CSV table of N, CA and C in Angstrom, one decimal:
chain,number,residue,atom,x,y,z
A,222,UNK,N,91.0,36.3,67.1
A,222,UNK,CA,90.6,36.2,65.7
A,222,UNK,C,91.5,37.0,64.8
A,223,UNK,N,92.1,36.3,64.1
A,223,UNK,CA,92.8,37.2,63.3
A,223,UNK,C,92.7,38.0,62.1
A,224,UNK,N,91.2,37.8,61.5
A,224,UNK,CA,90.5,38.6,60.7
A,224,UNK,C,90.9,37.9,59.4
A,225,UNK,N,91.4,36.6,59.2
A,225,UNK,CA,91.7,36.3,57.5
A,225,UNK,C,90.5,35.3,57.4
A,226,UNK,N,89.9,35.5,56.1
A,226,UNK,CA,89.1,33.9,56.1
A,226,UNK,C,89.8,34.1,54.4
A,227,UNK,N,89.5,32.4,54.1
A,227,UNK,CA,89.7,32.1,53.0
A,227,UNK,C,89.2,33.0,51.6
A,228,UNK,N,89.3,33.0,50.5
A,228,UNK,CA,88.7,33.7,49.7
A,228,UNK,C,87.4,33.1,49.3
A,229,UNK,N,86.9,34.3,48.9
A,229,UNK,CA,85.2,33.7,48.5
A,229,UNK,C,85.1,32.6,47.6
A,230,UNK,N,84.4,31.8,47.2
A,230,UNK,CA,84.1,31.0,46.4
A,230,UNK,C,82.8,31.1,46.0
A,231,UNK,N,82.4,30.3,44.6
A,231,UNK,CA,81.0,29.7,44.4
A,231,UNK,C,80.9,28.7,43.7
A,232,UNK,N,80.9,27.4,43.8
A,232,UNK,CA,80.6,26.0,42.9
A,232,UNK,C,79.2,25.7,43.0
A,233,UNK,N,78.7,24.6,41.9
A,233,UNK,CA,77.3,24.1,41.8
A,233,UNK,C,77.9,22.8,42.3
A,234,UNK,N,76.8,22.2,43.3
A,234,UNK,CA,76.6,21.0,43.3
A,234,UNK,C,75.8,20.0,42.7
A,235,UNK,N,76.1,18.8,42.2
A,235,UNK,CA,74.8,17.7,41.4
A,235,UNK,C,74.5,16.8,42.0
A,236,UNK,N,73.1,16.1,41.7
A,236,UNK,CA,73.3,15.2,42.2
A,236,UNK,C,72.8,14.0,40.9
A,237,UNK,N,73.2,12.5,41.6
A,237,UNK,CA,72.7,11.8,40.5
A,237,UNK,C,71.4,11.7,40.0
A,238,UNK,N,71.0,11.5,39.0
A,238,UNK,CA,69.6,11.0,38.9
A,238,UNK,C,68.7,11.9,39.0
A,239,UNK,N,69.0,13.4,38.7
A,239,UNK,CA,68.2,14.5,39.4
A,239,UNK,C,68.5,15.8,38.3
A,240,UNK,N,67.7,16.5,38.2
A,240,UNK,CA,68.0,17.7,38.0
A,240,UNK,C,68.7,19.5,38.8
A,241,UNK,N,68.0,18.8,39.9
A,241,UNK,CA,68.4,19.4,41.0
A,241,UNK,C,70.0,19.9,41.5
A,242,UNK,N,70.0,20.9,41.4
A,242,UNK,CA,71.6,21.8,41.4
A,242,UNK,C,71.6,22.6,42.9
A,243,UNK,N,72.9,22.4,43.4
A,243,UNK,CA,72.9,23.5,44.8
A,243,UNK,C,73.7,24.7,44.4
A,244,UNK,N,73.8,26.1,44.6
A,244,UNK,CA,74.9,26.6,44.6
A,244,UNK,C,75.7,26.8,45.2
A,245,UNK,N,76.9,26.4,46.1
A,245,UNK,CA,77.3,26.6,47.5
A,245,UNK,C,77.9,28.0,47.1
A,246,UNK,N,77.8,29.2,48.0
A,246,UNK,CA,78.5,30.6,48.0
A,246,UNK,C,79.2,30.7,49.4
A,247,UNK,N,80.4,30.5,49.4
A,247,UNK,CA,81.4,30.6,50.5
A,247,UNK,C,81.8,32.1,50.9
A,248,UNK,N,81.5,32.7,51.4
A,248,UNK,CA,82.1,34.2,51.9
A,248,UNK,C,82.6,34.2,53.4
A,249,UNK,N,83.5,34.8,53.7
A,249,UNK,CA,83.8,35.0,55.2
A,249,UNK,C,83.8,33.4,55.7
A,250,UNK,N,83.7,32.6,55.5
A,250,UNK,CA,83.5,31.7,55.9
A,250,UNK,C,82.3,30.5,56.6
A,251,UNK,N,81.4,31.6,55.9
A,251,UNK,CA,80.1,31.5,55.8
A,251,UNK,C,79.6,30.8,54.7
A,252,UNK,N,78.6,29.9,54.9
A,252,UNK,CA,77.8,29.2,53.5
A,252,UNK,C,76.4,29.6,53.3
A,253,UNK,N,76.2,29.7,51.9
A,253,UNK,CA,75.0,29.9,51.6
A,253,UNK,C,74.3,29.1,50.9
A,254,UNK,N,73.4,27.9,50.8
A,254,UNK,CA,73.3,27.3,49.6
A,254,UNK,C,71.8,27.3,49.2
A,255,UNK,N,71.6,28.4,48.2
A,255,UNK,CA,70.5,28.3,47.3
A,255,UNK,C,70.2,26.5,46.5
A,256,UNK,N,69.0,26.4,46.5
A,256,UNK,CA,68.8,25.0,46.2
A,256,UNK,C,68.1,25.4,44.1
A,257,UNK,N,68.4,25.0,43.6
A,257,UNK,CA,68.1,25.6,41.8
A,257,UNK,C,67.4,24.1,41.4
A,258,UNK,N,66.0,24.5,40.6
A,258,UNK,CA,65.6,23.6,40.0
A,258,UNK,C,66.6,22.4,38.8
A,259,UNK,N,67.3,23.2,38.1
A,259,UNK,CA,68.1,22.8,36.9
A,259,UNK,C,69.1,23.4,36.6
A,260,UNK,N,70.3,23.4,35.7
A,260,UNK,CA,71.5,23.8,35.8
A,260,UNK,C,71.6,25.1,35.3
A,261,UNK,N,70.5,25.6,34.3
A,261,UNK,CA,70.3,26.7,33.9
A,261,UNK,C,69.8,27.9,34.7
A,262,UNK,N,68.9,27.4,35.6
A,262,UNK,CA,69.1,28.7,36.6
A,262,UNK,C,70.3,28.2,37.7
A,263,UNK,N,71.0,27.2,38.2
A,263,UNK,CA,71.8,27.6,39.1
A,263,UNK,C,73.2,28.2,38.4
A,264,UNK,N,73.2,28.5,36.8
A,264,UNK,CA,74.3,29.1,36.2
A,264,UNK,C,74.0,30.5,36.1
A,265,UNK,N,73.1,30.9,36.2
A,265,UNK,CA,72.4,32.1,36.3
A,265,UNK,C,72.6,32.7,38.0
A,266,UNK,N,72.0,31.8,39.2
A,266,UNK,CA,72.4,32.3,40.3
A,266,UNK,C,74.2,32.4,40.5
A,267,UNK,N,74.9,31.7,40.2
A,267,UNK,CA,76.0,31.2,40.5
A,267,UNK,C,76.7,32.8,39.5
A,268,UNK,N,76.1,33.0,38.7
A,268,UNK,CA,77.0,34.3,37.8
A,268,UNK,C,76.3,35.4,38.9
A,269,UNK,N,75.4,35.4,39.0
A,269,UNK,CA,74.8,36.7,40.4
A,269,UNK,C,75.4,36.9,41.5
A,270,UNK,N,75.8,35.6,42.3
A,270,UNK,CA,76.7,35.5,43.6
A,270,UNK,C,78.3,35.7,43.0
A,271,UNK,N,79.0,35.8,42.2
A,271,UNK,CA,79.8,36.2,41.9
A,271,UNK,C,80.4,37.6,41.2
A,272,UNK,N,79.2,38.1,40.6
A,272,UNK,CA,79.4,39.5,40.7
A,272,UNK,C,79.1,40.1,41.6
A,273,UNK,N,77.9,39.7,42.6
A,273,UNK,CA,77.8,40.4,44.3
A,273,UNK,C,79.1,40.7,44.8
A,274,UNK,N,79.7,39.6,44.8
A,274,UNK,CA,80.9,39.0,45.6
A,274,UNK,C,82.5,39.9,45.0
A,275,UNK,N,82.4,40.0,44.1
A,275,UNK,CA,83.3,40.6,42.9
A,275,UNK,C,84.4,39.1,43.2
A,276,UNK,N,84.4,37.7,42.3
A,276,UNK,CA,84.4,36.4,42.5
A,276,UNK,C,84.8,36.7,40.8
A,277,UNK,N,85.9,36.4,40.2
A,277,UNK,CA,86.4,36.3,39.0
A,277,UNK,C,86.2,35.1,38.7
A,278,UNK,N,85.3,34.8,37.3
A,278,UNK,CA,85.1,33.7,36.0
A,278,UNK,C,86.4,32.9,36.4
A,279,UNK,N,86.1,31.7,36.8
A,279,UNK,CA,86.9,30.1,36.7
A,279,UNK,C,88.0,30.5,35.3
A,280,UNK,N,89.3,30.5,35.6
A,280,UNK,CA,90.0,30.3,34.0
A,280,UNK,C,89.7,28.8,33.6
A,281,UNK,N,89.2,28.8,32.5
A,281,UNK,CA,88.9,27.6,31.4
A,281,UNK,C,90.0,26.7,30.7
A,282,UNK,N,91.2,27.8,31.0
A,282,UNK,CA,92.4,27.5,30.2
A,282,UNK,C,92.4,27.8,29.1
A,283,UNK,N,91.1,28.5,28.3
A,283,UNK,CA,91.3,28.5,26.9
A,283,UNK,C,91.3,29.6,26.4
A,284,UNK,N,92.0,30.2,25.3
A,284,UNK,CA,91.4,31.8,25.4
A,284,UNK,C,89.9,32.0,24.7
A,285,UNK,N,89.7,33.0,24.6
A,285,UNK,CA,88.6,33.3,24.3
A,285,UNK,C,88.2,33.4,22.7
A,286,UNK,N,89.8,33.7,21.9
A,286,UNK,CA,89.2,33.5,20.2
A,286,UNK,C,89.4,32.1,19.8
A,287,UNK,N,89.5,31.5,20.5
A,287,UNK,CA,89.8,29.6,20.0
A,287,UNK,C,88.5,29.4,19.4
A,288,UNK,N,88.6,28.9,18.0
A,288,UNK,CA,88.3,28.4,17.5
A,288,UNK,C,87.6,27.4,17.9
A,289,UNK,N,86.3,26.3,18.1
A,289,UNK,CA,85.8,25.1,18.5
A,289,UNK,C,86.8,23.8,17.6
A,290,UNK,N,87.2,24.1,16.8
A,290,UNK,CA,87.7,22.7,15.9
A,290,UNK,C,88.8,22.9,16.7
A,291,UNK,N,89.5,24.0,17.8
A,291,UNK,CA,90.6,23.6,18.4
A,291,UNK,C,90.8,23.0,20.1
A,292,UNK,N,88.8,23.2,20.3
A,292,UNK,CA,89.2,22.6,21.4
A,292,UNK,C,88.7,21.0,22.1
A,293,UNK,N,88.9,20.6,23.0
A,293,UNK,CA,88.4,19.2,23.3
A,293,UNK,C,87.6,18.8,22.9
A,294,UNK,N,87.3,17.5,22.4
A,294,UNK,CA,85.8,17.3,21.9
A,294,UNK,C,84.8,17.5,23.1
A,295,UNK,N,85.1,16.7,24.3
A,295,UNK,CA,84.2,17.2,25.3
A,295,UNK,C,84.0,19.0,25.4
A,296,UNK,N,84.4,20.0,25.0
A,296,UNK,CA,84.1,21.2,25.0
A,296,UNK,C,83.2,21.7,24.2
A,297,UNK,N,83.1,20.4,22.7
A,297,UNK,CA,82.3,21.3,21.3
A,297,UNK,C,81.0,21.2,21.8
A,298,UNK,N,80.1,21.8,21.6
A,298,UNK,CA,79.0,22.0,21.1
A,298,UNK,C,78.3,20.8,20.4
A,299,UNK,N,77.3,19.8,20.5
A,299,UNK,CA,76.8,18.2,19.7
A,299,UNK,C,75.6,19.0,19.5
A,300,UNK,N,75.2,18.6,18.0
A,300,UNK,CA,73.5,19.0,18.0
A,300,UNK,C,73.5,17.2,17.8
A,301,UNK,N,72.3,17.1,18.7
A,301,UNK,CA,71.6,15.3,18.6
A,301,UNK,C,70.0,15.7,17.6
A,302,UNK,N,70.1,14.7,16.7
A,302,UNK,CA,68.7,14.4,16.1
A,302,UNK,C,68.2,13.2,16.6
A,303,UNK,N,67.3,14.1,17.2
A,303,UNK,CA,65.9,13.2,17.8
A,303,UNK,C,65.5,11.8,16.7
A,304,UNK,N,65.8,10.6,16.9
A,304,UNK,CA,64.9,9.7,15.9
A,304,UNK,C,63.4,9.8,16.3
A,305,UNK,N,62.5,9.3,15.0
A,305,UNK,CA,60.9,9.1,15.8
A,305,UNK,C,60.6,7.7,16.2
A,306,UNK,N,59.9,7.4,17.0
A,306,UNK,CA,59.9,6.4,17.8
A,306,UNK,C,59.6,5.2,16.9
A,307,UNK,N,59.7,3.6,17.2
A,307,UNK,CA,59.8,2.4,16.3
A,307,UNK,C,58.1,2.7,15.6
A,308,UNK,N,57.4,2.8,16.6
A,308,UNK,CA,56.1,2.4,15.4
A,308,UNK,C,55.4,3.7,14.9
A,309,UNK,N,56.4,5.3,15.0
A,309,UNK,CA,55.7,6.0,14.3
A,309,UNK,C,56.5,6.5,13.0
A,310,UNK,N,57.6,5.5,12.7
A,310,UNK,CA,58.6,5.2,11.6
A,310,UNK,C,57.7,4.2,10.6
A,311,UNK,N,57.4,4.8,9.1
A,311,UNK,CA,56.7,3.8,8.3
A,311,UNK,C,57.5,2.5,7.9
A,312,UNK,N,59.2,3.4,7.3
A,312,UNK,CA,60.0,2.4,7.0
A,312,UNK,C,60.3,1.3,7.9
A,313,UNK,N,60.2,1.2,9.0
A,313,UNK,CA,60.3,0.3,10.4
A,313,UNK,C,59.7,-1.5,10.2
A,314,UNK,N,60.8,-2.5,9.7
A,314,UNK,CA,59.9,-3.7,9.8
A,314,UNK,C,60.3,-4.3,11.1
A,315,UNK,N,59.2,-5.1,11.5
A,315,UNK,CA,59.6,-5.8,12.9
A,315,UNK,C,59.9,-7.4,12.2
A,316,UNK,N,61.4,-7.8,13.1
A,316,UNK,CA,61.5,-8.8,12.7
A,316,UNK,C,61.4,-10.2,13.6
């Protein structure tokens, strides 16, 4: 055994149709996979196993004072308004 394993990692896994998130934590060559209800706690575990690990933040590519109007639209930020549903809209005619 020559004592090298790869470097640690930590990615989430998805699945379709689910909320359900894995975290995989790769150390020594060893796996760990916490299973996370939704993506908000497995971004939460996934920042915990990386500071255990001392596992350096993914570069994004982007720096950090960028502006939103300069980065991808898939990056911005969407606020969505909710419509209210067809029949609890008064103005609503059925045609």
């Amino acid at each position: 055994m020559t004592g090298k394993y790869a470097p640690p990692a930590v990615t989430i896994r998805s699945y379709p149709d689910s909320p359900i998130r894995d975290v995989v934590v790769v150390v020594r060559d060893q796996e760990m996979i916490p299973r996370c209800r939704d993506y908000r706690q497995a971004m939460q575990w996934a920042r915990l196993e990386r500071k255990t690990y001392k596992i350096f933040e993914p570069d994004t590519g982007f720096p950090a004072n960028e502006e939103a109007g300069d980065l991808p639209l898939f990056c911005v930020p969407i606020e969505v308004d909710h419509l209210p549903a067809r029949d609890e809209c008064p103005d609503f005619i059925s045609s």
